[in-house]
GROMACS .gro file of C-alpha atoms in nm:
model
  228
    1UNK     CA    1   2.399   1.462   0.665
    2UNK     CA    2   2.089   1.346   0.595
    3UNK     CA    3   1.866   1.320   0.932
    4UNK     CA    4   1.622   0.991   1.040
    5UNK     CA    5   1.388   1.001   1.317
    6UNK     CA    6   1.340   0.703   1.477
    7UNK     CA    7   1.021   0.628   1.615
    8UNK     CA    8   1.039   0.296   1.807
    9UNK     CA    9   0.890   0.208   2.199
   10UNK     CA   10   1.146  -0.060   2.310
   11UNK     CA   11   1.402   0.180   2.409
   12UNK     CA   12   1.712  -0.123   2.346
   13UNK     CA   13   1.576  -0.192   2.018
   14UNK     CA   14   1.544   0.282   1.958
   15UNK     CA   15   1.935   0.308   2.059
   16UNK     CA   16   2.040  -0.046   1.873
   17UNK     CA   17   1.938   0.163   1.557
   18UNK     CA   18   1.994   0.505   1.681
   19UNK     CA   19   2.353   0.418   1.734
   20UNK     CA   20   2.404   0.156   1.439
   21UNK     CA   21   2.258   0.461   1.165
   22UNK     CA   22   2.504   0.704   1.327
   23UNK     CA   23   2.805   0.446   1.311
   24UNK     CA   24   2.733   0.549   0.934
   25UNK     CA   25   2.701   0.893   0.919
   26UNK     CA   26   2.317   0.932   0.985
   27UNK     CA   27   2.142   1.215   1.229
   28UNK     CA   28   1.933   1.013   1.454
   29UNK     CA   29   1.636   1.186   1.684
   30UNK     CA   30   1.451   0.910   1.906
   31UNK     CA   31   1.124   0.887   1.968
   32UNK     CA   32   0.927   0.663   2.190
   33UNK     CA   33   0.571   0.685   2.119
   34UNK     CA   34   0.339   0.756   1.860
   35UNK     CA   35   0.282   1.153   1.992
   36UNK     CA   36   0.575   1.231   2.040
   37UNK     CA   37   0.750   1.104   1.738
   38UNK     CA   38   0.422   1.366   1.582
   39UNK     CA   39   0.575   1.654   1.784
   40UNK     CA   40   0.912   1.621   1.650
   41UNK     CA   41   0.755   1.563   1.323
   42UNK     CA   42   0.603   1.906   1.337
   43UNK     CA   43   0.942   2.066   1.470
   44UNK     CA   44   1.177   1.985   1.214
   45UNK     CA   45   1.256   1.828   0.861
   46UNK     CA   46   1.356   1.472   0.856
   47UNK     CA   47   1.458   1.302   0.554
   48UNK     CA   48   1.324   0.957   0.638
   49UNK     CA   49   1.109   0.793   0.938
   50UNK     CA   50   1.234   0.433   1.115
   51UNK     CA   51   0.814   0.350   1.161
   52UNK     CA   52   0.668   0.080   1.476
   53UNK     CA   53   0.328   0.041   1.401
   54UNK     CA   54   0.257  -0.054   1.773
   55UNK     CA   55   0.357   0.252   1.971
   56UNK     CA   56   0.163   0.368   2.270
   57UNK     CA   57  -0.052   0.732   2.235
   58UNK     CA   58  -0.106   0.756   1.872
   59UNK     CA   59  -0.016   0.407   1.688
   60UNK     CA   60   0.228   0.388   1.375
   61UNK     CA   61  -0.086   0.300   1.132
   62UNK     CA   62  -0.199   0.688   1.255
   63UNK     CA   63   0.097   0.857   1.113
   64UNK     CA   64   0.156   0.690   0.805
   65UNK     CA   65  -0.052   0.892   0.613
   66UNK     CA   66   0.162   1.206   0.802
   67UNK     CA   67   0.496   1.144   0.816
   68UNK     CA   68   0.486   1.007   0.385
   69UNK     CA   69   0.369   1.366   0.277
   70UNK     CA   70   0.689   1.509   0.324
   71UNK     CA   71   0.940   1.219   0.416
   72UNK     CA   72   0.959   0.832   0.332
   73UNK     CA   73   0.891   0.562   0.588
   74UNK     CA   74   1.050   0.282   0.585
   75UNK     CA   75   0.780   0.069   0.834
   76UNK     CA   76   0.993  -0.175   1.145
   77UNK     CA   77   0.736  -0.473   1.251
   78UNK     CA   78   0.658  -0.764   1.366
   79UNK     CA   79   0.308  -0.770   1.177
   80UNK     CA   80   0.376  -1.002   0.896
   81UNK     CA   81   0.058  -1.081   0.809
   82UNK     CA   82  -0.015  -0.937   0.428
   83UNK     CA   83  -0.338  -0.725   0.512
   84UNK     CA   84  -0.084  -0.529   0.774
   85UNK     CA   85   0.136  -0.461   0.490
   86UNK     CA   86  -0.120  -0.349   0.241
   87UNK     CA   87  -0.256  -0.132   0.493
   88UNK     CA   88   0.031   0.038   0.531
   89UNK     CA   89   0.210   0.089   0.204
   90UNK     CA   90  -0.133   0.185   0.045
   91UNK     CA   91  -0.142   0.486   0.348
   92UNK     CA   92   0.211   0.595   0.171
   93UNK     CA   93   0.525   0.406   0.347
   94UNK     CA   94   0.765   0.341   0.066
   95UNK     CA   95   0.899  -0.006   0.257
   96UNK     CA   96   0.868  -0.254   0.507
   97UNK     CA   97   1.050  -0.484   0.715
   98UNK     CA   98   0.884  -0.761   0.894
   99UNK     CA   99   1.104  -0.768   1.341
  100UNK     CA  100   1.335  -0.976   1.346
  101UNK     CA  101   1.552  -0.848   1.039
  102UNK     CA  102   1.964  -0.775   1.001
  103UNK     CA  103   2.070  -0.393   1.020
  104UNK     CA  104   2.273  -0.391   0.679
  105UNK     CA  105   1.966  -0.486   0.538
  106UNK     CA  106   1.751  -0.212   0.685
  107UNK     CA  107   2.093  -0.018   0.576
  108UNK     CA  108   2.055  -0.084   0.218
  109UNK     CA  109   1.682  -0.037   0.207
  110UNK     CA  110   1.760   0.362   0.341
  111UNK     CA  111   2.020   0.402   0.117
  112UNK     CA  112   1.746   0.299  -0.161
  113UNK     CA  113   1.506   0.565  -0.068
  114UNK     CA  114   1.720   0.846  -0.073
  115UNK     CA  115   1.896   0.716  -0.398
  116UNK     CA  116   1.510   0.715  -0.544
  117UNK     CA  117   1.494   1.072  -0.401
  118UNK     CA  118   1.768   1.215  -0.517
  119UNK     CA  119   1.630   1.062  -0.884
  120UNK     CA  120   1.340   1.212  -0.779
  121UNK     CA  121   1.484   1.506  -0.692
  122UNK     CA  122   1.677   1.544  -1.014
  123UNK     CA  123   1.441   1.458  -1.251
  124UNK     CA  124   1.147   1.778  -1.053
  125UNK     CA  125   1.425   1.977  -1.078
  126UNK     CA  126   1.470   1.880  -1.526
  127UNK     CA  127   1.091   1.927  -1.529
  128UNK     CA  128   1.094   2.275  -1.321
  129UNK     CA  129   1.106   2.464  -1.564
  130UNK     CA  130   0.851   2.333  -1.797
  131UNK     CA  131   0.437   2.318  -1.667
  132UNK     CA  132   0.275   2.009  -1.836
  133UNK     CA  133  -0.128   1.965  -1.842
  134UNK     CA  134  -0.195   1.666  -1.981
  135UNK     CA  135  -0.597   1.570  -2.080
  136UNK     CA  136  -0.847   1.288  -2.071
  137UNK     CA  137  -1.200   1.308  -2.108
  138UNK     CA  138  -1.392   1.463  -1.749
  139UNK     CA  139  -0.930   1.450  -1.656
  140UNK     CA  140  -0.698   1.762  -1.597
  141UNK     CA  141  -0.306   1.645  -1.529
  142UNK     CA  142  -0.036   1.961  -1.398
  143UNK     CA  143   0.235   1.750  -1.318
  144UNK     CA  144   0.376   2.037  -1.255
  145UNK     CA  145   0.206   2.094  -0.951
  146UNK     CA  146   0.194   1.728  -0.914
  147UNK     CA  147  -0.248   1.827  -0.886
  148UNK     CA  148  -0.519   1.658  -1.042
  149UNK     CA  149  -0.903   1.725  -1.107
  150UNK     CA  150  -1.182   1.477  -1.201
  151UNK     CA  151  -1.493   1.638  -1.374
  152UNK     CA  152  -1.374   1.965  -1.208
  153UNK     CA  153  -1.330   1.813  -0.914
  154UNK     CA  154  -1.052   1.837  -0.705
  155UNK     CA  155  -0.858   1.464  -0.660
  156UNK     CA  156  -0.608   1.452  -0.368
  157UNK     CA  157  -0.348   1.215  -0.485
  158UNK     CA  158  -0.031   1.068  -0.327
  159UNK     CA  159   0.310   1.126  -0.579
  160UNK     CA  160   0.305   0.745  -0.674
  161UNK     CA  161  -0.066   0.832  -0.749
  162UNK     CA  162  -0.012   1.073  -0.984
  163UNK     CA  163   0.271   0.956  -1.166
  164UNK     CA  164   0.061   0.634  -1.244
  165UNK     CA  165  -0.187   0.814  -1.419
  166UNK     CA  166   0.071   1.058  -1.568
  167UNK     CA  167   0.152   0.753  -1.784
  168UNK     CA  168  -0.101   0.619  -1.880
  169UNK     CA  169  -0.274   1.000  -2.005
  170UNK     CA  170   0.045   1.031  -2.209
  171UNK     CA  171  -0.017   0.701  -2.364
  172UNK     CA  172  -0.412   0.673  -2.364
  173UNK     CA  173  -0.380   0.386  -2.672
  174UNK     CA  174  -0.137   0.194  -2.509
  175UNK     CA  175  -0.137  -0.097  -2.247
  176UNK     CA  176   0.130  -0.067  -1.960
  177UNK     CA  177   0.274  -0.357  -1.751
  178UNK     CA  178   0.292  -0.315  -1.402
  179UNK     CA  179   0.660  -0.382  -1.500
  180UNK     CA  180   0.693  -0.082  -1.694
  181UNK     CA  181   0.402   0.154  -1.428
  182UNK     CA  182   0.594   0.062  -1.142
  183UNK     CA  183   1.001   0.218  -1.281
  184UNK     CA  184   0.811   0.547  -1.437
  185UNK     CA  185   0.614   0.620  -1.089
  186UNK     CA  186   0.932   0.437  -0.867
  187UNK     CA  187   1.223   0.563  -1.055
  188UNK     CA  188   1.403   0.147  -0.998
  189UNK     CA  189   1.418  -0.121  -1.180
  190UNK     CA  190   1.122  -0.330  -1.105
  191UNK     CA  191   1.250  -0.675  -0.956
  192UNK     CA  192   0.946  -0.948  -0.889
  193UNK     CA  193   0.608  -0.982  -0.926
  194UNK     CA  194   0.394  -0.770  -0.620
  195UNK     CA  195   0.121  -0.635  -0.574
  196UNK     CA  196   0.181  -0.301  -0.539
  197UNK     CA  197   0.054  -0.176  -0.865
  198UNK     CA  198  -0.237  -0.352  -0.784
  199UNK     CA  199  -0.307  -0.192  -0.484
  200UNK     CA  200  -0.196   0.102  -0.651
  201UNK     CA  201  -0.468   0.088  -0.901
  202UNK     CA  202  -0.759  -0.013  -0.723
  203UNK     CA  203  -0.709   0.301  -0.462
  204UNK     CA  204  -0.688   0.592  -0.798
  205UNK     CA  205  -1.015   0.380  -0.894
  206UNK     CA  206  -1.142   0.445  -0.511
  207UNK     CA  207  -1.085   0.804  -0.518
  208UNK     CA  208  -1.239   0.846  -0.907
  209UNK     CA  209  -1.596   0.721  -0.818
  210UNK     CA  210  -1.687   1.028  -0.654
  211UNK     CA  211  -1.690   1.164  -1.008
  212UNK     CA  212  -1.790   0.868  -1.236
  213UNK     CA  213  -1.442   0.836  -1.368
  214UNK     CA  214  -1.254   0.553  -1.215
  215UNK     CA  215  -1.432   0.309  -1.530
  216UNK     CA  216  -1.185   0.528  -1.710
  217UNK     CA  217  -0.853   0.290  -1.627
  218UNK     CA  218  -0.874  -0.014  -1.755
  219UNK     CA  219  -0.717  -0.414  -1.662
  220UNK     CA  220  -0.619  -0.573  -1.968
  221UNK     CA  221  -0.602  -0.944  -1.828
  222UNK     CA  222  -0.287  -1.073  -1.870
  223UNK     CA  223  -0.114  -0.757  -1.969
  224UNK     CA  224  -0.163  -0.426  -1.737
  225UNK     CA  225  -0.381  -0.136  -1.782
  226UNK     CA  226  -0.460   0.109  -2.011
  227UNK     CA  227  -0.701   0.399  -2.054
  228UNK     CA  228  -1.056   0.263  -2.211
   0.00000   0.00000   0.00000
C-alpha cells in the first residue's frame, strides 16, 4: 500500500485529507508543522508528500527541495500567485493545487503521480543493465547515475533537468518543441501550454553559468530548443 505524508497545520483539513485518502486505500501519516514533517521524513520513506506552504516552524517553501529528492511533492496552498507556483515547481514540486480544491481532483492528481513513478521505475529497470554516457563539447552525461559534468565540474541537476539535457545531447542538431521535451522528461502527454519547460531551461542555464557552458542551449524562437 502506498504511503502518503500529509503536511497541513489546519487540524480539520489534515484529518479530512487523511480520512478521504484512507478510504481509497492509501496509508497516511499526519504532520502539523514543517519541523514535524521534516523529522518524520527522516524516519520513514513515503511514496508521496502533500505539502501546505504556510506552516509553523519550517515553511513549505523550505521543505520542497528536501522532500522532492526522494518523493514526489504535491503542494496544496491558498497562495494562487504565479510567482509562488513557479518558485515551488522550480524547487522540485511535481504539482500545485490551489485551495479550496475538490477532493476527487486531488485524488486524480495523486494517481497521476503514482502512474508516472511506475513508468519511470519500469524505464529505469529496462536501462539498468546498460550504462550510457553522452558527451557534447564540455559536457558529459551519465544516464546510469544521472550525473553531469561541465568542463570537468559536477553539476547538480534534478531528474527532470537531467532528462531534458539527455534528450538534447542525444540529438544535438535537432530542434525540440516544448511538447516533445515535456513528454520525454515527464513521461506523459503534454496537454496545455505552460511555463514548465521555460522555467526548467532557465534553471539549467543558471547552473551552467559557472562553467561558461550555459550558451550551449539555444532558444529557437517560435519552435523550441536545441544545442548550439
